[in-house]
Coordinates of C-alpha atoms in Angstrom, one line a residue:
M534 CA 112.4 -54.3 51.3
D535 CA 111.9 -50.6 50.6
R536 CA 114.7 -48.1 51.3
R537 CA 113.1 -46.6 54.4
R538 CA 112.4 -50.0 56.1
F539 CA 115.9 -51.2 55.4
L540 CA 117.5 -48.1 56.9
R541 CA 115.5 -48.4 60.0
W542 CA 116.2 -52.1 60.3
A543 CA 120.0 -51.5 59.7
A544 CA 120.0 -48.6 62.2
T545 CA 119.0 -50.9 65.0
G546 CA 121.9 -53.2 64.3
V547 CA 120.0 -56.1 62.8
A548 CA 121.5 -55.5 59.3
G549 CA 124.7 -57.2 60.5
A550 CA 127.4 -57.2 57.8
A551 CA 125.5 -54.8 55.6
G552 CA 125.3 -52.2 58.3
A553 CA 129.0 -52.7 59.3
T554 CA 130.1 -52.2 55.7
A555 CA 128.2 -48.9 55.4
L556 CA 129.5 -47.6 58.7
S557 CA 133.1 -48.6 58.1
G558 CA 132.9 -47.2 54.5
C559 CA 132.3 -43.8 56.0
G560 CA 135.5 -43.9 57.8
S561 CA 137.8 -45.0 55.0
G562 CA 138.8 -41.7 53.5
T563 CA 142.0 -39.8 53.8
G564 CA 141.9 -39.5 57.6
S565 CA 145.5 -38.3 58.1
G566 CA 146.9 -35.0 59.1
D567 CA 145.0 -31.7 59.4
V568 CA 142.3 -30.9 56.9
T569 CA 140.4 -27.7 56.2
L570 CA 137.0 -28.3 54.7
K571 CA 135.5 -25.5 52.5
L572 CA 131.8 -25.0 53.1
V573 CA 129.7 -22.7 50.8
A574 CA 126.2 -22.0 52.1
A575 CA 123.2 -19.8 51.5
D576 CA 122.1 -17.0 53.8
Y577 CA 118.7 -17.4 55.3
G578 CA 118.9 -14.1 57.3
N579 CA 117.0 -11.0 56.6
P580 CA 118.8 -8.1 54.9
G581 CA 120.0 -5.6 57.5
A582 CA 119.2 -7.9 60.4
N583 CA 121.7 -9.5 62.7
N584 CA 120.6 -13.0 61.9
S585 CA 122.9 -14.0 59.0
S586 CA 123.4 -17.7 58.6
K587 CA 127.1 -17.0 58.8
I588 CA 126.7 -16.7 62.5
Y589 CA 125.1 -20.1 62.8
W590 CA 127.7 -21.9 60.6
R591 CA 130.7 -20.2 62.3
K592 CA 129.5 -21.3 65.7
L593 CA 128.8 -24.8 64.4
A594 CA 132.1 -25.1 62.7
D595 CA 134.0 -24.0 65.8
A596 CA 132.1 -26.6 67.9
F597 CA 132.9 -29.3 65.4
T598 CA 136.6 -28.5 65.3
E599 CA 136.7 -28.6 69.1
K600 CA 135.4 -32.2 69.0
N601 CA 137.6 -33.0 65.9
P602 CA 140.8 -31.1 66.3
G603 CA 142.3 -32.3 63.0
I604 CA 139.4 -30.9 60.9
K605 CA 138.8 -27.2 60.4
V606 CA 135.8 -25.8 58.5
D607 CA 136.2 -22.6 56.4
V608 CA 132.7 -21.1 55.9
T609 CA 131.6 -18.8 53.1
V610 CA 128.0 -17.6 53.0
H611 CA 126.4 -16.0 50.0
S612 CA 122.9 -14.5 49.5
W613 CA 120.3 -16.6 47.6
N614 CA 120.6 -14.1 44.7
D615 CA 124.4 -14.9 44.4
I616 CA 125.0 -18.4 45.6
G617 CA 123.9 -20.3 42.5
K618 CA 126.2 -18.3 40.2
K619 CA 129.1 -18.3 42.7
L620 CA 129.0 -22.1 43.2
T621 CA 128.6 -22.8 39.5
E622 CA 131.7 -20.7 38.8
M623 CA 133.7 -22.6 41.4
V624 CA 132.7 -25.9 40.0
E625 CA 133.3 -24.9 36.4
N626 CA 136.8 -23.5 37.3
G627 CA 137.7 -26.9 38.9
N628 CA 137.7 -25.5 42.4
P629 CA 134.5 -26.8 44.1
P630 CA 134.1 -26.5 47.8
D631 CA 134.1 -29.7 49.9
I632 CA 130.5 -29.2 51.0
A633 CA 127.8 -26.9 49.6
Q634 CA 124.3 -26.0 50.8
V635 CA 122.1 -24.7 48.0
D636 CA 118.9 -25.5 46.1
S637 CA 120.0 -28.0 43.5
Y638 CA 122.4 -30.9 43.0
A639 CA 121.3 -33.1 40.1
D640 CA 123.6 -31.8 37.4
W641 CA 126.7 -32.3 39.5
A642 CA 125.6 -35.7 40.6
A643 CA 125.0 -36.8 37.0
E644 CA 128.5 -35.6 36.1
G645 CA 130.0 -37.8 38.9
K646 CA 131.2 -34.8 40.9
L647 CA 129.4 -35.7 44.1
Y648 CA 129.7 -38.4 46.8
K649 CA 126.8 -40.7 47.2
V650 CA 125.1 -40.3 50.6
S651 CA 125.9 -43.9 51.4
E652 CA 129.6 -43.0 51.0
L653 CA 129.3 -40.2 53.6
L654 CA 126.9 -41.1 56.4
P655 CA 126.5 -44.1 58.6
I656 CA 123.2 -45.9 58.3
P657 CA 121.6 -44.5 61.5
V658 CA 122.1 -41.0 60.2
Q659 CA 120.7 -41.9 56.8
A660 CA 117.7 -43.4 58.5
E661 CA 116.9 -40.2 60.2
F662 CA 115.8 -38.4 57.0
L663 CA 112.1 -38.3 56.2
S664 CA 111.7 -40.8 53.4
S665 CA 109.9 -38.5 51.0
L666 CA 112.8 -36.0 51.2
A667 CA 115.5 -38.6 51.0
E668 CA 113.9 -39.9 47.8
A669 CA 113.7 -36.4 46.4
G670 CA 117.5 -36.4 46.8
E671 CA 118.0 -39.2 44.4
V672 CA 119.4 -39.2 40.8
R673 CA 118.7 -42.4 39.0
R674 CA 117.7 -44.1 42.2
V675 CA 120.9 -43.1 44.0
Q676 CA 120.9 -40.5 46.8
Y677 CA 123.3 -37.6 46.4
G678 CA 121.4 -34.7 47.8
L679 CA 121.0 -34.3 51.6
P680 CA 117.8 -32.4 52.4
F681 CA 118.7 -29.5 54.6
V682 CA 115.5 -27.7 55.5
G683 CA 112.0 -27.9 54.1
S684 CA 108.8 -26.0 53.7
T685 CA 105.3 -26.7 52.6
R686 CA 102.4 -24.5 51.4
V687 CA 99.1 -23.6 53.0
L688 CA 96.4 -21.1 52.1
F689 CA 96.6 -17.8 53.9
Y690 CA 93.6 -15.4 54.2
N691 CA 93.2 -12.0 55.9
K692 CA 90.5 -12.3 58.6
D693 CA 89.8 -8.5 58.8
L694 CA 89.2 -8.3 55.1
Y695 CA 87.0 -11.4 55.3
A696 CA 84.9 -9.6 58.0
K697 CA 84.8 -6.5 55.8
A698 CA 83.4 -8.5 52.9
G699 CA 80.8 -10.2 55.1
L700 CA 82.6 -13.6 55.0
D701 CA 83.1 -15.9 58.0
P702 CA 86.6 -15.1 59.2
D703 CA 87.0 -18.7 60.5
E704 CA 86.1 -20.4 57.3
P705 CA 88.6 -20.3 54.5
P706 CA 87.6 -21.6 51.1
S707 CA 88.0 -25.3 50.6
S708 CA 87.2 -25.6 46.9
W709 CA 87.9 -23.6 43.7
E710 CA 84.2 -22.6 43.6
Q711 CA 84.3 -21.3 47.1
L712 CA 87.5 -19.4 46.4
Q713 CA 85.9 -17.7 43.4
V714 CA 82.9 -16.7 45.5
H715 CA 85.1 -15.3 48.3
A716 CA 87.2 -13.4 45.8
R717 CA 84.1 -11.8 44.3
R718 CA 82.9 -10.8 47.7
L719 CA 86.3 -9.4 48.5
K720 CA 86.4 -7.4 45.3
E721 CA 82.9 -6.0 45.9
A722 CA 84.1 -4.9 49.4
G723 CA 86.9 -2.9 47.8
V724 CA 89.9 -5.2 48.6
K725 CA 92.8 -4.2 46.3
I726 CA 93.9 -7.8 45.5
P727 CA 91.2 -10.4 46.3
Y728 CA 93.5 -13.3 45.4
G729 CA 97.3 -13.1 45.1
L730 CA 98.4 -15.0 42.0
P731 CA 102.2 -14.8 41.7
L732 CA 102.9 -16.2 38.2
G733 CA 105.9 -14.0 37.7
P734 CA 109.4 -15.5 37.2
E735 CA 110.3 -15.7 40.9
E736 CA 108.2 -18.8 41.5
A737 CA 105.6 -19.2 38.8
Q738 CA 106.4 -22.9 38.7
G739 CA 105.4 -23.3 42.4
E740 CA 102.0 -21.4 42.1
A741 CA 101.1 -23.3 39.0
L742 CA 101.9 -26.7 40.5
M743 CA 99.8 -25.9 43.6
W744 CA 96.8 -25.3 41.4
M745 CA 97.5 -28.4 39.3
L746 CA 97.7 -30.6 42.5
G747 CA 94.2 -29.4 43.3
N748 CA 92.9 -31.1 40.1
G749 CA 94.9 -34.3 40.3
G750 CA 97.7 -33.0 38.1
S751 CA 101.4 -32.7 38.5
Y752 CA 104.6 -32.1 36.5
V753 CA 105.6 -35.8 36.3
D754 CA 103.9 -39.1 36.6
S755 CA 104.6 -41.9 39.0
V756 CA 107.6 -43.1 37.1
G757 CA 109.1 -39.6 36.5
N758 CA 107.9 -38.9 32.9
Y759 CA 106.9 -35.3 32.3
T760 CA 103.1 -34.6 32.2
L761 CA 103.1 -30.8 31.8
N762 CA 100.3 -30.8 29.2
S763 CA 98.1 -33.4 30.8
P764 CA 94.4 -32.9 30.4
E765 CA 94.2 -32.2 34.1
N766 CA 96.8 -29.4 33.9
I767 CA 95.3 -27.8 30.8
E768 CA 91.9 -27.8 32.6
T769 CA 93.4 -26.2 35.7
M770 CA 94.9 -23.3 33.8
Q771 CA 91.7 -22.8 31.8
W772 CA 89.7 -22.6 35.0
L773 CA 92.2 -20.2 36.6
R774 CA 92.1 -18.0 33.5
D775 CA 88.4 -17.9 33.1
N776 CA 87.3 -17.8 36.8
M777 CA 90.0 -15.8 38.5
V778 CA 92.1 -13.7 36.1
V779 CA 89.4 -12.6 33.5
P780 CA 86.9 -11.4 36.2
G781 CA 89.6 -9.3 37.8
Y782 CA 90.0 -11.1 41.1
T783 CA 93.8 -11.1 40.8
E784 CA 96.2 -8.4 39.8
P785 CA 95.7 -7.4 36.1
N786 CA 98.8 -9.2 34.8
P787 CA 99.8 -12.0 37.2
Q788 CA 102.5 -13.4 34.9
R789 CA 104.6 -10.3 35.9
V790 CA 103.9 -10.5 39.6
D791 CA 106.5 -12.1 41.9
R792 CA 105.7 -13.9 45.1
Q793 CA 107.6 -11.5 47.4
K794 CA 105.6 -8.5 46.1
L795 CA 102.4 -10.3 47.0
F796 CA 103.8 -11.4 50.4
D797 CA 104.6 -7.7 51.1
A798 CA 101.1 -6.7 50.0
F799 CA 99.5 -9.3 52.2
S800 CA 101.5 -8.1 55.1
A801 CA 100.3 -4.6 54.3
G802 CA 96.6 -5.7 54.5
Q803 CA 96.0 -5.4 50.7
V804 CA 95.5 -9.1 49.7
G805 CA 92.5 -11.2 50.7
V806 CA 93.8 -14.8 50.0
L807 CA 97.0 -16.4 48.7
N808 CA 99.2 -19.5 49.0
G809 CA 102.2 -19.1 51.2
H810 CA 104.9 -20.8 53.2
P811 CA 106.3 -20.2 56.8
T812 CA 108.2 -17.1 55.8
L813 CA 104.9 -15.3 55.1
M814 CA 103.7 -16.2 58.5
Q815 CA 106.7 -14.5 60.1
Q816 CA 106.3 -11.5 57.9
A817 CA 102.6 -11.1 58.6
D818 CA 103.2 -11.6 62.4
Q819 CA 105.7 -8.7 62.3
K820 CA 103.0 -6.5 60.8
N821 CA 100.3 -7.7 63.2
V822 CA 98.1 -9.0 60.4
S823 CA 95.1 -11.0 61.6
Y824 CA 95.2 -14.0 59.3
G825 CA 94.1 -17.6 59.2
T826 CA 95.4 -20.6 57.3
G827 CA 93.8 -23.7 55.7
K828 CA 94.5 -26.4 53.2
L829 CA 95.0 -25.6 49.5
P830 CA 91.6 -25.5 47.8
G831 CA 91.0 -28.2 45.1
R832 CA 88.6 -28.6 42.2
D833 CA 85.9 -30.2 44.4
G834 CA 87.2 -29.8 47.9
P835 CA 90.5 -29.5 49.8
A836 CA 93.5 -30.6 47.6
E837 CA 94.8 -34.0 48.5
G838 CA 98.4 -32.8 48.5
T839 CA 100.5 -29.6 48.7
L840 CA 103.8 -28.4 47.4
G841 CA 106.9 -29.2 49.3
V842 CA 110.2 -27.5 48.8
A843 CA 113.6 -28.5 50.2
D844 CA 117.1 -27.0 50.0
W845 CA 120.1 -29.4 49.8
M846 CA 123.5 -30.2 51.0
M847 CA 126.1 -32.1 49.0
A848 CA 129.8 -33.1 49.2
F849 CA 132.1 -32.8 46.2
R850 CA 134.7 -35.5 45.4
K851 CA 137.3 -33.2 44.0
N852 CA 139.4 -32.8 47.1
G853 CA 139.1 -36.4 48.3
H854 CA 137.9 -35.5 51.9
R855 CA 135.2 -38.1 52.1
E856 CA 135.8 -39.1 55.7
E857 CA 136.0 -35.6 56.9
C858 CA 132.9 -34.5 55.0
G859 CA 131.0 -37.4 56.4
K860 CA 132.0 -36.5 60.0
F861 CA 131.0 -32.9 59.5
L862 CA 127.7 -33.7 57.9
S863 CA 126.8 -36.2 60.6
F864 CA 127.5 -33.4 63.1
V865 CA 125.3 -31.0 61.1
Y866 CA 122.4 -33.4 61.4
E867 CA 122.6 -34.1 65.1
E868 CA 119.3 -33.3 66.5
K869 CA 120.3 -30.2 68.5
N870 CA 122.3 -28.7 65.7
H871 CA 119.7 -29.3 63.0
Y872 CA 116.8 -28.2 65.2
A873 CA 118.7 -25.0 66.1
F874 CA 118.8 -23.9 62.5
A875 CA 115.3 -24.8 61.6
S876 CA 113.9 -23.2 64.7
Q877 CA 115.8 -20.0 64.2
Y878 CA 114.5 -19.4 60.7
G879 CA 111.0 -20.8 61.1
L880 CA 111.6 -23.6 58.7
L881 CA 110.9 -27.3 58.8
P882 CA 113.5 -29.9 60.0
V883 CA 114.1 -32.8 57.7
T884 CA 115.0 -35.5 60.2
T885 CA 112.6 -37.6 62.3
S886 CA 114.0 -36.6 65.7
A887 CA 114.1 -32.9 65.0
S888 CA 110.6 -33.0 63.4
E889 CA 109.2 -34.8 66.5
R890 CA 110.9 -32.2 68.7
M891 CA 109.3 -29.3 66.8
R892 CA 105.9 -31.1 66.9
K893 CA 106.2 -30.9 70.8
D894 CA 107.5 -27.4 71.0
K895 CA 104.6 -25.1 71.6
R896 CA 106.7 -22.1 70.6
H897 CA 106.3 -23.4 67.0
K898 CA 102.7 -24.3 67.2
K899 CA 102.0 -22.1 64.1
L900 CA 104.4 -24.3 62.1
W901 CA 102.6 -27.6 62.9
P902 CA 100.2 -27.4 60.0
F903 CA 103.2 -27.0 57.6
L904 CA 105.1 -29.8 59.4
D905 CA 102.1 -32.2 59.3
Q906 CA 102.2 -32.0 55.5
L907 CA 105.9 -32.5 54.9
A908 CA 106.0 -36.2 54.7
S909 CA 103.3 -36.4 52.1
A910 CA 104.0 -33.2 50.1
E911 CA 104.8 -33.2 46.4
F912 CA 108.3 -32.0 45.6
Y913 CA 109.7 -30.7 42.4
P914 CA 111.5 -33.5 40.4
V915 CA 114.8 -32.0 41.3
G916 CA 116.5 -35.4 40.8
K917 CA 116.0 -35.1 37.1
V918 CA 119.0 -33.7 35.4
S919 CA 116.6 -32.0 32.9
W920 CA 114.8 -30.2 35.7
A921 CA 117.0 -27.1 35.8
A922 CA 116.2 -26.3 32.2
T923 CA 112.5 -27.2 32.6
N924 CA 112.2 -25.2 35.7
A925 CA 113.7 -22.1 34.0
A926 CA 111.2 -22.5 31.1
L927 CA 108.3 -22.9 33.5
K928 CA 109.2 -19.7 35.4
E929 CA 109.3 -17.7 32.3
T930 CA 106.2 -18.9 30.4
V931 CA 103.8 -21.0 32.4
G932 CA 102.0 -17.8 33.6
Q933 CA 101.0 -17.1 30.0
A934 CA 98.6 -20.0 30.2
A935 CA 96.3 -18.2 32.7
M936 CA 96.4 -14.8 31.2
K937 CA 93.4 -13.1 29.4
G938 CA 93.5 -14.4 25.9
G939 CA 96.1 -17.1 26.9
D940 CA 96.0 -20.6 25.4
P941 CA 96.7 -23.1 28.1
K942 CA 96.9 -26.1 25.8
S943 CA 99.4 -24.4 23.5
V944 CA 101.6 -23.0 26.3
L945 CA 101.7 -26.3 28.2
T946 CA 102.4 -28.4 25.1
T947 CA 105.3 -26.1 24.2
L948 CA 106.7 -26.5 27.7
Q949 CA 106.2 -30.3 27.5
R950 CA 108.2 -30.5 24.3
K951 CA 111.0 -28.4 25.8
A952 CA 111.0 -30.7 28.9
E953 CA 111.2 -33.8 26.8
A954 CA 114.0 -32.3 24.7
A955 CA 115.9 -31.4 27.9
E956 CA 115.4 -35.0 29.2
K957 CA 116.6 -36.5 26.0
K958 CA 119.7 -34.4 26.1
A959 CA 120.4 -35.3 29.7
E960 CA 120.0 -39.0 29.0
S961 CA 122.5 -38.9 26.1
A962 CA 125.1 -36.9 28.0

């Protein structure tokens, strides 16, 4: 019986003793006296705006304590630029928080520093997570990471620039060949950046993977082995180099261009086409850009999959507050609480009930194409302990494969060797 089916079965009460064990296990921690949980979270708010995530967490923490008077929650919120370093320092200094919300978890799970999800949450709460995301939270087939919010990627294009180039503003490109034709027409019409290709260190690994998915490639195979230099991936980067970069349909040196720079340029009406996530939609709406969206183009037609990205919650063992952590996390994922966060920031919920609610909420109709892809999206192999080192290497060098004069086979083979070395090191640790 697969994990998802079992959890649904157990959640209905049919699992009997197995379900009772999981539920009672969640309540067998310290459970005595007053406890203050320390929560460290990332800020999803915009700089200078009055929408810091600290406001959400403080309100939620107060509501939780009102229902659970013996448990207080001390909230610290850091920017995305700082949280990784701050949290790492806390863990290395032997002073981790009880709960953290950040973008990775595998290293700490492998070191035995985190509670298993099965130790924290009752089965009905576990069963609420979308299965693809729950599985992405596993290290060696055990779930430690709790998905917090997600996003997927779609193709964005500027309808006004399409009209200027004599292209149908209601027909985005569905294949690489069509994308090349559209980019050429946009360039001939004087568009500054026909196709936005962010292969700089901010998220080169994401842009590269989206292109690879369009050609049947990926970073890992079905059993988790790295496949960075597969024939499909090499072919993808060769096509991108020869048909988009060399003809000048992108910025001159994409490996130095970050995603946010191109998002800003798209919102300023300077980019014809690029891949983006829900944040770009919000940004473009604020600038009154007339844009359309479509599926990612693939080699011979629309790509079968798209990139999915999730941020994660986790609970550290150090302070022994398993029961209290479980109670708070169950509260976090109650439909109204989880939906409130995702809705506020234009992100995708990761539970079935909150996803269904967003799918019915017409205020979020523009998010539905992203939401529809979430369950089948391809996620980074974040459960691999070697992924952190591999991801860093991809960010720094994968863009070289698509540059003028670049050698995709050499670049990807070097990355493959580094990934295999990192994996070997992780396995022997």
